XYZ file of C-alpha atoms in Angstrom:
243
model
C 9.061 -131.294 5.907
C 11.067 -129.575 3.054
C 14.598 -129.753 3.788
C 14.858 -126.317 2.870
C 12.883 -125.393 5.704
C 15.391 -126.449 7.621
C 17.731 -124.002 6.112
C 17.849 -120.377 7.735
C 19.194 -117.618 5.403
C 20.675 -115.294 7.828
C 20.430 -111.139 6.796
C 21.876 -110.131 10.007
C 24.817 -107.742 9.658
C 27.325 -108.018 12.452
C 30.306 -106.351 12.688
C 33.695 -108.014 13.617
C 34.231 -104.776 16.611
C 30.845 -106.907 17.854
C 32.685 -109.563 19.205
C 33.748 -110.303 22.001
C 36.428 -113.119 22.838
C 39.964 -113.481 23.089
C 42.569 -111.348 20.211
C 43.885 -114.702 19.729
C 40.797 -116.054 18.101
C 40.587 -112.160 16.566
C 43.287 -112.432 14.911
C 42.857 -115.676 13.668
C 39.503 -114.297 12.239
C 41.220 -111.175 10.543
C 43.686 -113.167 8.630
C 41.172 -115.612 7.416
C 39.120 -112.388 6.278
C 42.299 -110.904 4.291
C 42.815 -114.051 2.580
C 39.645 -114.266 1.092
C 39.591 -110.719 -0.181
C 42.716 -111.068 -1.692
C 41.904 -114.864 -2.728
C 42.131 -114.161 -6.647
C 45.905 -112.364 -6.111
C 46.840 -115.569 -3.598
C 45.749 -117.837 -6.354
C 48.792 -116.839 -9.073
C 50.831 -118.251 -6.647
C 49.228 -121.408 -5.928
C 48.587 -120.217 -2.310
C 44.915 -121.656 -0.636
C 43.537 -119.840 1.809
C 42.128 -121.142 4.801
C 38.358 -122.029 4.305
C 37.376 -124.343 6.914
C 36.775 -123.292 10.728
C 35.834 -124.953 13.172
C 34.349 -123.269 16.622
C 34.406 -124.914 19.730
C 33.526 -124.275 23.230
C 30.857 -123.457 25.828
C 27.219 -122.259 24.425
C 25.870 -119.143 24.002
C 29.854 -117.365 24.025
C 29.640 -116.366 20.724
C 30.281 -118.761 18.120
C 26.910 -118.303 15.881
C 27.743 -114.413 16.346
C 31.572 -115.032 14.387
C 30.190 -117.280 11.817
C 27.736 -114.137 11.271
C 30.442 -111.524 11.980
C 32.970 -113.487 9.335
C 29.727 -113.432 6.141
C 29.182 -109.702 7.173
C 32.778 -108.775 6.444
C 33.124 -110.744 3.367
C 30.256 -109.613 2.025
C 28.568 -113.091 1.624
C 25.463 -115.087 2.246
C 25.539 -116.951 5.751
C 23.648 -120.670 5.061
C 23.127 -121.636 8.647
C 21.471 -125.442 9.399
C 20.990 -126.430 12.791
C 22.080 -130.568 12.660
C 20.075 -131.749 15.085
C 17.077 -131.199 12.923
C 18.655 -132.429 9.741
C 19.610 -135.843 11.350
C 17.179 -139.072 9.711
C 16.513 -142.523 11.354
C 18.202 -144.132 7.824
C 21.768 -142.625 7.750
C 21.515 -142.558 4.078
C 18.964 -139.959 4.151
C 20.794 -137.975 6.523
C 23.888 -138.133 4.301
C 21.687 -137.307 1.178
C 20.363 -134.188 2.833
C 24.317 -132.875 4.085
C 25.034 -132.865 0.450
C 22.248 -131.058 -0.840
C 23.244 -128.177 2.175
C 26.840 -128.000 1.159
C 25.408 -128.077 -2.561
C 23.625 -124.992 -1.822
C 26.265 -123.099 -0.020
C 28.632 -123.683 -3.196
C 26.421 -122.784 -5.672
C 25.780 -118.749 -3.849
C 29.150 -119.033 -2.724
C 28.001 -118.566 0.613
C 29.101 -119.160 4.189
C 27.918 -122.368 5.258
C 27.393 -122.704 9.010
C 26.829 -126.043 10.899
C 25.926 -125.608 13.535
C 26.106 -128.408 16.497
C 28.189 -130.642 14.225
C 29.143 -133.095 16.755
C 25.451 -134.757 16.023
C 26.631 -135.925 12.511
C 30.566 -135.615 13.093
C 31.073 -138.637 15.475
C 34.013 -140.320 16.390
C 33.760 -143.781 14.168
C 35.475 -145.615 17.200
C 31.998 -144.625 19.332
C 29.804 -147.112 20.878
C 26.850 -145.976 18.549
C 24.542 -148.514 17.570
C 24.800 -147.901 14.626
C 28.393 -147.403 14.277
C 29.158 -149.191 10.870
C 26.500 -146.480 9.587
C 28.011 -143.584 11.294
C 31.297 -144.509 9.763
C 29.322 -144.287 6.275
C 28.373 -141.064 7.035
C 31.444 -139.714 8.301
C 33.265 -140.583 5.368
C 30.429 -138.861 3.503
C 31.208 -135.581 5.517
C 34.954 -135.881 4.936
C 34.656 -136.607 1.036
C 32.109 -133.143 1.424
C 34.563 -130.899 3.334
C 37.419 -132.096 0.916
C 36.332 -130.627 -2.373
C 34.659 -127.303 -0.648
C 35.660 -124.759 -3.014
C 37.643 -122.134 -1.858
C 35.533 -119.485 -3.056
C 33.210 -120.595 -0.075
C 33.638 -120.344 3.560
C 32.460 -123.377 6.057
C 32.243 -122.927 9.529
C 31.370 -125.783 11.719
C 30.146 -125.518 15.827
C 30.334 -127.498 18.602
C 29.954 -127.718 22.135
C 31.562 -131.193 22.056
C 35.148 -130.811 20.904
C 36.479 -134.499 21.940
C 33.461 -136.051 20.482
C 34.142 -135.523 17.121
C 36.007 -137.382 14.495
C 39.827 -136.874 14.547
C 39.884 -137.408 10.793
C 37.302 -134.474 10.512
C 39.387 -132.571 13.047
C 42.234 -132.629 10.738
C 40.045 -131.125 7.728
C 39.647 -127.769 9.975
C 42.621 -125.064 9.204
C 41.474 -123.082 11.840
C 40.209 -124.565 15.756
C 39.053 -121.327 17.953
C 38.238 -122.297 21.408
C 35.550 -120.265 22.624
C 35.576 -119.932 26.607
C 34.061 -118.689 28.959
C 33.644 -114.845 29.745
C 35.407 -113.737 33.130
C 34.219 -110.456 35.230
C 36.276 -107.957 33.268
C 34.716 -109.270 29.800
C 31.242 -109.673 30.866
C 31.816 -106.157 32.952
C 32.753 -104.531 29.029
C 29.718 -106.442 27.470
C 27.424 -105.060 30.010
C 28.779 -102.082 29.042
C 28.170 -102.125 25.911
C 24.330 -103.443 25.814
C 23.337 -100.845 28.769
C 24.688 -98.262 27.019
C 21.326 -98.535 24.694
C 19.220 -97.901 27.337
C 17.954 -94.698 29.380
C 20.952 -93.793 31.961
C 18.590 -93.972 34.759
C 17.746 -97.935 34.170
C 21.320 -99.138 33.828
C 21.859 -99.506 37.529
C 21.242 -102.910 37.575
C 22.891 -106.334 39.517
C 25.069 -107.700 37.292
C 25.407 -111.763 37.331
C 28.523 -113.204 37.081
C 30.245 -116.822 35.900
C 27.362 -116.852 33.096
C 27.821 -116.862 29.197
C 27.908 -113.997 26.882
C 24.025 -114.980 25.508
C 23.015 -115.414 29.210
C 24.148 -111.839 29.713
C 22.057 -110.339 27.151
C 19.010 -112.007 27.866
C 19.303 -111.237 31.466
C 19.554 -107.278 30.292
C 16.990 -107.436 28.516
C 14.706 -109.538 30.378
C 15.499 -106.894 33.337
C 15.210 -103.834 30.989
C 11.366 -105.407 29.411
C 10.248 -105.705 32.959
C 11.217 -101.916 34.070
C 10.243 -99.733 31.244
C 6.899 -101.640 31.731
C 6.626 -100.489 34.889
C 7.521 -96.899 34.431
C 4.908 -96.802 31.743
C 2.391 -98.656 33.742
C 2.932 -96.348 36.938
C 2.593 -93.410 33.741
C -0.521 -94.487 32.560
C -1.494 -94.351 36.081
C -0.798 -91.141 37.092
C -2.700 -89.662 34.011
C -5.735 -91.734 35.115
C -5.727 -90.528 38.511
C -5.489 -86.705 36.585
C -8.319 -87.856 34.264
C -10.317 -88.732 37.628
């Protein structure tokens, strides 16, 4: 397979309001935004802004949404690579195709997004097999992240904070913690994606202690399945009208 398969280039426009998670992490965001708009004005003063984030946390609470949310408001390019699929039996490969990702993402001046970066990010003190290979790639990563331009934005994912690297850790200016939604925030998201949908179908049982991408598919799994059946039970009634 070309490795550029691999590659997604994301056109999706979200909008930071889209969000949902703590003002903390908001804020964070915001800041990070300002600096690269006003990057060019920061440099006569031999300020860097922040251009490394890493997202951490449970699934499905939003962290593919901010990486998206971040491109949208800088008006950029979002290159996003899942790593699981971009991982080789011969480390060297793997490490051969990183570089032609991050390669890509500096020549559009993009926003590069890995996502599940634990699978390439490893601690080097693991118990991998093939540890002295992992280190090798590691070091690959770190030598990568290093001389990212500034002019381009990587984000990095995972669900497995402590598994990663603390030498990679370090390379990340910004570490948002992405938890889990509690009744008041998944009560505002449901909110918010019923609020699409005729008033008479958004009576629905709301599920609880579930993330924000569990939510949504749950809604719309529900909403599918009854404006089905009110336009099966329509066709219905015409038939029996027709007969």
């Amino acid at each position: 397979m070309n490795l550029y398969e691999l590659v997604v280039n994301d056109t999706e426009k979200v909008a930071l309001d889209d969000l949902f998670f703590s003002q903390e992490n908001k804020t964070a965001l915001l800041q990070t935004i300002k600096e690269h708009k006003y990057l060019e004005e920061l440099k006569k003063y031999n300020l860097k802004v922040d251009n490394k984030i890493l997202l951490h946390g449970h699934s499905g609470c939003g962290k593919t949404t901010t990486a998206k949310a971040i491109a949208t408001a800088l008006n950029k390019n979002i290159v996003i690579i899942n790593l699981s699929t971009l991982i080789n039996a011969k480390i060297g490969e793997t490490s051969k195709n990183v570089k032609t990702i991050f390669d890509k993402a500096i020549r559009e001046k993009a926003v590069l997004f890995l996502d599940e970066f634990d699978q390439i990010g490893k601690s080097r003190e693991s118990d991998d097999k093939d540890v002295a290979e992992m280190r090798r790639l590691v070091n690959t990563i770190i030598q990568l992240i290093d001389y990212f331009p500034t002019d381009s934005l990587l984000i990095c994912a995972t669900n497995f904070y402590n598994s990663i690297d603390t030498a990679l850790l370090r390379r990340f200016q910004i570490k948002l913690k992405f938890e889990m939604p509690d009744q008041h925030q998944l009560n505002v998201y449901y909110d918010k994606l019923l609020a699409d949908f005729p008033e008479h179908l958004q009576d629905i049982l709301r599920k609880y202690d579930i993330s924000y991408a569990e939510a949504k598919d749950y809604i719309h799994t529900t909403m599918k399945r009854q404006i089905i059946a009110e336009l099966e039970l329509k066709e219905q009634r015409i038939n029996e009208t027709i007969i």
